[in-house]
Amino acid sequence: MKYLYYPGCSLEGSAREYDRSTRVFLTAAGAELTEIEGWTCCGASAAEATSRNLALALPARNLALAEKMGGTKEILVPCSACYLNLKAVEEKVKRDAALLDRINDILAAEGLHFAGRVRVRHLLEVIVRDIGPDLISKKTTRSLAGLSIAPYYGCQCLRPYAIFDDPEAPQSMAPIIEASGAAVHHWDMGGKCCGAAHMNTKMAVGMELVRSILSRARGADAVVTVCPMCQMNLEAYQDKISKLSGENLTVTVLYLPQLLGLVLGLSEQEVGLDLNLAVTAGFKEKLRESLDTAAWRRSNRLDNHRRMAADV
Amino acid sequence: MTTKVKEEIDFSDAAGSDDLTPVREMVQACIQCGTCTGSCPNEFAMDVTPRRLWRLVLTGQREEIFQSQTFTLCSACYYCTLRCPRGLPLTEAMGALKQLAAREGLTRHRQSILFYKSFLESVRRHGRVREMEFMTLYFNAMKNPLLPLRFAALGVKLMLKGKLPLQIPSKGGGALAALFRQAAELEEVP
């Protein structure tokens, strides 16, 4: 499992714990990452809203750099917005040679050339397809039994390209969560929109979208995400939204690799749990209890085995 | 209202009717079924429904299109694109309208336009966006002293977590200046 790694800008700033947990979890799971040298912004939602050429050239620049790297042509992307921007260029040039020429005319300004020979993959796809629940069960040193986890997929890893999941009723995270020993919180908000950049420019609209998601997360111990923008929207405005709606909508929000890293035996610090904005004290307590119980059960089982072996 | 918007842009069919052509081509096969409207998570906040917006595009009614907030309320969730029975690239069409508004610098959509332009300016300078610089550029461009207050609490939270590196805004070397220039020059080529 070797991948070229495109972290994206957020993962160097407000989503540092997503970068950290992605790296340590994937390493623990046996994957190898090589960061794309000299990568730059994918254009986010800003390029698409400003210039068609930039919306093509900014992601394509990174694909061209990836092609120059040699070795694997698989690019792993944890951020859903980056993923879709890169993926869209990969998909579009397959069917449109003129578009590839147009892109290369722009990239020529940097002496770069894109041939169209890469495969862009979302972190979630790699987790569910390449790693898979079996490997996670096998490598699990701890269990999250007793915790209920709400899988939140967001939009852009699911749509418009239906690569690894049902874009209407996503379910790929369920077996992974179950492999961690936790229960899946069943809801119908997994693939609904968090409002993306609305929190900055259309705050009232963004707050309403997030409110509807948080209110359906009730009963779950935590929501897990696979995108820095979803994560920020769901975790950063809980107090404000709770106050406005007159109900307590506080809930722990984690990145999926943080949760899986814990299960694989990494420490809270190693997965950057102290960096999240919405991890409740109740959740931490329950998490530690769950992990302790699992450790106790295992050592107990081990003792029994030893005793039995000694008896024989 | 109409006159005010007209000062910002000449909406007459003669001027710029060509601009809408690529968008019109994207939605040419629209059958006005309304699946897009029914699928849109932001529809509750829109003054014109997505279905009706496509009708306005097809009939070339620029004034109504750019007076409405509909396309700026698209959060690119791709539900409409996924479900459109004619397979039309509707999210992309919304993006194309955002690009037109940005190119014309429409005052009515100033906030979204300046937000995205500030973001891209930081990218042009450094290659990667610097979140602190980008927001500073945005606040300066908006010239609204109250606006930063809305983000102050979050900013402090992020800073305390060490997630907002305090980089002094700098023009930088223009890391992606050549690429941006080339993209702008070729924008005119159809």
XYZ file of C-alpha atoms in Angstrom:
502
model
C 0.000 0.000 0.000
C 2.046 2.918 -1.333
C 0.567 6.321 -2.019
C 1.565 9.814 -3.010
C 0.187 12.104 -0.336
C -1.574 15.405 -0.999
C -2.400 16.933 2.415
C -3.939 20.221 1.215
C -3.689 23.608 2.928
C -6.127 23.028 5.810
C -4.121 20.084 7.030
C -1.186 22.422 7.679
C -3.359 24.797 9.699
C -6.787 24.402 11.233
C -6.935 20.669 10.471
C -3.490 19.707 11.764
C -4.917 16.807 13.721
C -6.363 15.358 10.503
C -2.888 15.357 8.954
C -1.284 13.926 12.062
C -3.865 11.177 12.571
C -3.941 10.263 8.868
C -0.191 9.761 8.840
C 0.077 7.789 12.070
C -3.000 5.666 11.419
C -1.976 4.746 7.866
C 1.541 3.914 9.013
C 0.150 1.721 11.797
C -2.065 0.015 9.215
C 0.953 -0.713 7.026
C 0.616 1.948 4.340
C 3.436 4.115 3.011
C 2.982 7.797 2.188
C 5.240 10.037 0.126
C 4.246 13.692 0.156
C 4.019 15.300 -3.282
C 6.985 17.650 -3.575
C 6.081 21.301 -3.937
C 2.322 20.794 -3.807
C 0.126 23.893 -3.798
C -3.527 24.785 -3.182
C -6.133 22.838 -5.198
C -8.262 25.965 -5.652
C -10.761 24.978 -2.918
C -14.205 26.378 -3.648
C -12.642 29.746 -4.471
C -11.286 28.948 -7.931
C -14.548 27.384 -9.112
C -16.340 30.572 -8.048
C -13.851 32.887 -9.740
C -12.156 31.496 -12.824
C -12.687 28.369 -14.894
C -9.033 28.265 -15.902
C -7.778 28.474 -12.335
C -10.289 25.823 -11.284
C -8.595 23.521 -13.797
C -4.976 24.634 -13.513
C -4.597 24.715 -9.724
C -5.517 21.052 -9.234
C -3.780 20.001 -12.471
C -0.519 21.547 -11.275
C -0.475 19.092 -8.378
C -1.333 16.143 -10.605
C 1.543 17.103 -12.904
C 3.902 17.277 -9.911
C 2.664 13.858 -8.784
C 3.421 12.386 -12.213
C 6.986 13.638 -11.918
C 7.468 11.776 -8.637
C 7.949 8.320 -10.139
C 6.738 5.130 -8.487
C 3.074 4.851 -7.604
C 0.533 6.965 -9.476
C -2.039 6.742 -6.692
C -2.652 10.032 -4.945
C -4.214 9.870 -1.510
C -6.236 12.915 -0.435
C -7.844 13.304 3.021
C -9.776 16.537 2.314
C -12.988 16.017 0.345
C -12.843 19.408 -1.386
C -9.244 18.854 -2.497
C -10.175 15.317 -3.508
C -13.009 16.438 -5.745
C -10.979 19.221 -7.368
C -8.166 16.808 -8.196
C -10.556 13.989 -9.139
C -12.605 16.198 -11.464
C -9.500 17.020 -13.532
C -8.495 13.344 -13.640
C -11.979 12.343 -14.829
C -12.574 15.207 -17.257
C -9.354 14.890 -19.229
C -10.097 11.205 -19.810
C -13.038 12.201 -21.969
C -11.838 15.530 -23.316
C -8.491 15.789 -25.081
C -9.054 19.472 -25.899
C -9.446 20.198 -22.208
C -6.144 18.475 -21.469
C -4.495 20.712 -24.081
C -6.051 23.788 -22.514
C -4.762 22.766 -19.099
C -1.276 22.155 -20.456
C -1.264 25.564 -22.143
C -1.719 27.100 -18.687
C 0.740 24.770 -16.945
C 3.344 25.698 -19.553
C 3.774 28.943 -17.600
C 5.533 26.806 -14.984
C 7.197 24.412 -17.385
C 4.895 21.645 -16.203
C 3.036 19.029 -18.224
C 0.179 16.760 -17.218
C -0.264 13.496 -19.101
C -3.408 12.287 -17.335
C -1.833 9.210 -15.783
C -2.756 9.420 -12.110
C -5.463 7.966 -9.924
C -6.856 10.254 -7.245
C -8.241 8.488 -4.191
C -9.998 9.754 -1.098
C -8.643 8.661 2.277
C -12.008 7.030 3.039
C -11.787 4.898 -0.098
C -8.320 3.726 0.911
C -9.549 2.932 4.427
C -12.591 0.946 3.313
C -11.085 -0.715 0.216
C -7.332 -1.125 0.687
C -7.195 -1.452 4.463
C -10.686 -2.747 5.137
C -12.486 -3.898 8.285
C -10.686 -7.260 8.435
C -7.250 -5.722 8.705
C -8.521 -3.266 11.307
C -10.042 -6.097 13.370
C -6.800 -8.027 13.091
C -4.627 -5.110 14.163
C -6.987 -3.902 16.855
C -5.401 -3.839 20.238
C -8.312 -2.107 21.920
C -12.040 -1.911 21.567
C -14.527 0.914 21.540
C -17.338 -1.287 22.823
C -20.068 0.770 24.433
C -19.595 3.791 22.182
C -22.033 4.820 19.492
C -20.487 6.565 16.476
C -22.346 8.581 13.814
C -20.662 8.300 10.405
C -20.660 11.632 8.566
C -19.500 11.544 4.950
C -20.422 15.002 3.715
C -20.817 15.631 0.001
C -17.751 15.783 -2.131
C -16.230 12.380 -1.433
C -19.564 10.886 -2.540
C -20.810 13.141 -5.317
C -20.759 13.641 -8.243
C -18.325 10.714 -8.706
C -19.732 7.566 -7.118
C -16.426 5.736 -6.756
C -16.627 3.700 -3.573
C -19.999 4.287 -1.953
C -23.679 4.892 -2.586
C -23.920 8.677 -3.111
C -27.537 8.709 -1.879
C -27.237 6.356 1.083
C -23.575 6.042 2.020
C -22.630 3.095 4.215
C -18.949 2.379 3.649
C -17.942 3.554 7.132
C -20.301 1.179 8.961
C -18.168 -2.001 8.768
C -15.102 0.019 9.734
C -16.791 1.452 12.813
C -18.065 -1.996 13.743
C -14.559 -3.401 13.383
C -13.487 -0.902 16.046
C -15.972 -2.448 18.437
C -18.233 0.608 18.486
C -21.872 0.662 17.429
C -23.030 2.636 14.396
C -25.444 5.462 15.148
C -28.124 5.088 12.498
C -29.231 8.344 10.954
C -30.005 9.726 7.528
C -27.684 12.752 7.714
C -24.439 11.024 6.705
C -24.384 12.402 3.164
C -26.121 15.717 3.806
C -24.444 19.068 3.231
C -22.728 20.970 6.088
C -23.011 24.248 4.163
C -19.355 24.361 3.144
C -18.180 27.994 3.036
C -21.624 29.380 3.949
C -20.434 29.752 7.554
C -18.283 32.611 6.291
C -20.480 34.365 3.777
C -24.057 33.156 4.478
C -23.828 32.339 8.142
C -27.548 31.980 8.892
C -27.918 29.414 6.115
C -24.819 27.490 7.199
C -26.017 27.430 10.813
C -29.362 25.952 9.781
C -27.713 23.141 7.806
C -25.377 22.321 10.694
C -28.233 22.528 13.210
C -30.215 19.917 11.314
C -27.203 17.586 11.273
C -26.291 18.070 14.951
C -29.873 17.561 16.089
C -29.964 14.140 14.419
C -26.652 13.193 16.028
C -28.325 13.116 19.425
C -27.744 9.808 21.125
C -24.388 9.303 19.462
C -21.222 9.573 21.534
C -19.343 11.102 18.618
C -19.628 12.068 14.980
C -16.743 11.084 12.697
C -15.840 13.083 9.606
C -13.533 12.742 6.606
C -13.199 16.396 5.568
C -11.693 19.443 7.323
C -14.495 21.745 6.246
C -17.219 19.402 7.485
C -15.257 18.948 10.709
C -14.889 22.699 11.297
C -18.543 23.421 10.531
C -19.786 20.642 12.809
C -17.449 21.338 15.734
C -16.833 25.087 15.848
C -20.323 26.583 16.117
C -22.037 24.195 18.525
C -22.374 26.719 21.350
C -23.809 29.385 19.095
C -26.252 27.008 17.430
C -27.302 25.486 20.753
C -28.037 28.955 22.102
C -30.004 29.965 19.013
C -32.075 26.797 18.843
C -32.607 26.545 22.588
C -31.404 22.939 22.829
C -28.073 21.451 23.764
C -26.552 20.213 20.536
C -23.051 19.656 21.881
C -21.448 16.493 20.565
C -17.913 15.230 20.092
C -16.670 15.450 16.502
C -13.588 13.511 15.416
C -11.770 12.675 12.233
C -12.168 9.023 11.263
C -8.415 8.252 11.379
C -8.283 9.679 14.920
C -10.851 7.151 16.051
C -9.203 4.286 14.166
C -5.761 5.296 15.408
C -6.960 4.980 19.003
C -8.283 1.504 18.273
C -4.931 0.491 16.818
C -3.258 1.411 20.074
C -2.094 4.972 19.354
C -2.335 7.466 22.190
C -4.762 10.393 22.376
C -1.807 12.675 21.868
C -0.517 10.779 18.866
C -3.837 11.196 17.044
C -4.053 14.858 18.136
C -7.198 14.538 20.220
C -6.208 17.661 22.171
C -6.494 19.730 18.991
C -10.182 19.105 18.273
C -12.620 21.855 19.182
C -15.507 19.676 20.332
C -14.424 16.721 22.434
C -16.601 16.569 25.518
C -15.300 15.502 28.916
C -18.018 12.847 28.948
C -16.754 11.373 25.720
C -13.152 11.242 26.916
C -14.215 9.488 30.068
C -16.319 6.963 28.189
C -13.522 6.443 25.685
C -10.965 5.706 28.388
C -13.390 3.429 30.198
C -14.095 1.522 27.020
C -10.417 1.145 26.189
C -9.598 0.107 29.789
C -12.311 -2.504 29.912
C -11.099 -3.935 26.637
C -7.531 -4.086 27.918
C -8.682 -5.717 31.128
C -10.756 -8.295 29.261
C -7.871 -9.115 26.996
C -5.317 -9.517 29.750
C -7.859 -11.553 31.690
C -8.402 -13.780 28.684
C -4.668 -14.094 28.280
C -4.277 -15.084 31.933
C -6.956 -17.733 31.504
C -5.141 -19.091 28.486
C -1.879 -19.218 30.440
C -3.553 -20.917 33.370
C -5.145 -23.446 31.066
C -1.825 -24.049 29.351
C -0.139 -24.506 32.727
C -2.839 -26.964 33.838
C -2.260 -29.076 30.767
C -33.378 48.354 -7.124
C -33.312 47.686 -10.831
C -31.602 50.964 -11.651
C -28.999 50.432 -8.981
C -28.005 47.053 -10.320
C -28.028 48.439 -13.822
C -25.348 50.901 -12.802
C -23.101 48.006 -11.929
C -23.591 46.101 -15.105
C -25.303 46.601 -18.391
C -27.821 43.823 -18.500
C -29.061 44.522 -21.990
C -29.021 41.572 -24.336
C -26.559 43.246 -26.657
C -23.891 43.536 -24.009
C -22.668 40.251 -22.711
C -25.435 37.996 -23.935
C -22.600 35.814 -25.174
C -21.350 35.370 -21.612
C -24.392 33.311 -20.768
C -23.964 31.032 -23.761
C -21.757 28.418 -22.030
C -24.207 28.255 -19.114
C -27.131 27.986 -21.493
C -25.434 25.108 -23.274
C -25.023 23.290 -19.971
C -28.743 23.452 -19.186
C -30.100 23.343 -22.752
C -31.796 19.975 -22.229
C -33.536 21.037 -18.994
C -37.124 19.741 -18.862
C -38.098 21.913 -15.891
C -38.976 18.903 -13.736
C -37.761 20.551 -10.511
C -35.716 17.605 -9.233
C -32.874 20.072 -8.634
C -35.080 22.301 -6.507
C -36.380 19.334 -4.539
C -32.821 18.110 -3.914
C -31.209 21.401 -2.934
C -30.328 21.768 0.777
C -30.153 25.567 0.418
C -33.414 26.024 -1.435
C -35.144 27.252 1.751
C -32.978 30.382 1.629
C -33.218 31.088 -2.099
C -35.303 33.833 -3.675
C -35.431 32.016 -7.013
C -35.592 28.210 -7.106
C -32.891 26.354 -9.063
C -35.470 25.112 -11.581
C -36.623 28.643 -12.255
C -33.023 29.863 -12.487
C -32.377 27.450 -15.386
C -35.487 28.791 -17.100
C -34.104 32.332 -16.705
C -30.791 31.191 -18.180
C -32.526 29.574 -21.151
C -34.550 32.707 -21.824
C -31.526 34.962 -21.307
C -32.930 37.051 -18.461
C -29.644 38.304 -17.088
C -31.090 40.923 -14.817
C -33.195 38.480 -12.833
C -30.418 35.891 -12.732
C -27.831 38.239 -11.252
C -30.253 40.004 -8.941
C -31.096 36.718 -7.307
C -28.863 35.178 -4.634
C -29.570 31.653 -5.837
C -26.240 30.807 -7.445
C -24.241 32.243 -4.530
C -26.214 29.962 -2.212
C -25.025 26.847 -4.017
C -22.720 24.982 -1.609
C -21.663 22.433 -4.270
C -23.200 19.371 -2.596
C -23.842 17.872 -6.055
C -27.245 16.398 -5.157
C -28.864 18.120 -8.160
C -26.098 16.976 -10.509
C -26.445 13.430 -9.210
C -30.217 13.329 -9.544
C -30.910 15.383 -12.682
C -32.820 13.013 -14.998
C -31.166 14.682 -18.003
C -27.696 14.296 -16.516
C -26.960 18.019 -16.676
C -23.889 19.472 -14.903
C -26.000 21.753 -12.720
C -23.449 22.375 -9.958
C -20.968 23.385 -12.638
C -23.557 25.723 -14.144
C -23.960 27.383 -10.733
C -20.168 27.750 -10.648
C -20.189 29.339 -14.105
C -22.710 31.928 -12.875
C -20.501 32.633 -9.833
C -17.578 33.180 -12.221
C -19.595 35.627 -14.323
C -20.605 37.607 -11.246
C -16.973 37.646 -10.071
C -15.683 38.758 -13.443
C -18.162 41.617 -13.569
C -17.537 42.506 -9.914
C -21.235 42.793 -9.086
C -21.717 44.813 -5.895
C -24.737 42.747 -4.957
C -22.531 39.674 -4.584
C -19.599 41.569 -3.148
C -19.232 39.484 0.000
C -18.853 36.117 -1.749
C -16.677 37.596 -4.480
C -14.270 39.285 -2.072
C -14.137 36.197 0.133
C -12.991 34.008 -2.748
C -10.714 36.653 -4.247
C -8.942 37.150 -0.907
C -8.461 33.403 -0.662
C -6.957 33.219 -4.139
C -4.705 36.208 -3.523
C -3.101 34.377 -0.612
C -2.680 31.320 -2.851
C -1.155 33.425 -5.630
C 1.377 34.853 -3.184
C 2.437 31.725 -1.346
C 1.162 28.714 -3.298
C -0.742 27.492 -0.270
C -3.436 29.503 1.449
C -2.478 31.091 4.750
C -5.714 31.108 6.672
C -4.835 34.115 8.826
C -3.676 36.217 5.904
C -6.657 35.245 3.802
C -9.126 36.334 6.475
C -7.194 39.592 7.026
C -7.340 40.354 3.310
C -11.055 39.586 3.346
C -11.798 41.833 6.324
C -9.795 44.664 4.777
C -11.607 44.311 1.469
C -15.035 44.249 3.119
C -14.276 47.445 5.068
C -16.773 46.422 7.748
C -15.254 46.898 11.217
C -17.873 44.609 12.776
C -17.209 41.663 10.492
C -14.026 40.393 12.243
C -15.955 40.212 15.517
C -18.071 37.431 14.077
C -14.963 35.308 13.720
C -13.053 36.519 16.785
C -14.149 33.738 19.130
C -13.262 31.022 16.632
C -9.972 32.739 15.803
C -8.951 32.780 19.458
C -9.962 29.142 19.875
C -7.858 28.117 16.897
C -4.907 30.205 18.022
C -4.950 28.668 21.482
C -4.746 25.262 19.832
C -1.810 26.454 17.765
C -3.808 25.970 14.586
C -3.478 29.484 13.230
C 0.184 30.151 12.596
C 0.798 33.857 13.122
C 2.390 34.631 9.802
C 2.701 38.296 9.029
C 0.834 38.983 5.799
C 3.456 39.432 3.125
C 3.353 39.850 -0.595
C 5.685 36.872 -0.871
C 7.483 36.053 -4.057
C 4.251 35.553 -5.953
C 4.732 31.780 -5.882
C 2.000 31.140 -8.438
C 2.046 34.518 -10.179
C 3.033 33.066 -13.554
C 0.298 30.441 -13.450
C -2.339 32.996 -12.454
C -1.216 35.343 -15.240
C -1.346 32.615 -17.850
C -4.776 31.458 -16.632
C -6.106 35.016 -16.891
C -4.658 35.572 -20.355
C -6.140 32.362 -21.693
C -9.497 33.067 -20.035
C -10.397 35.147 -23.064
C -9.790 32.229 -25.421
C -13.066 30.347 -25.808
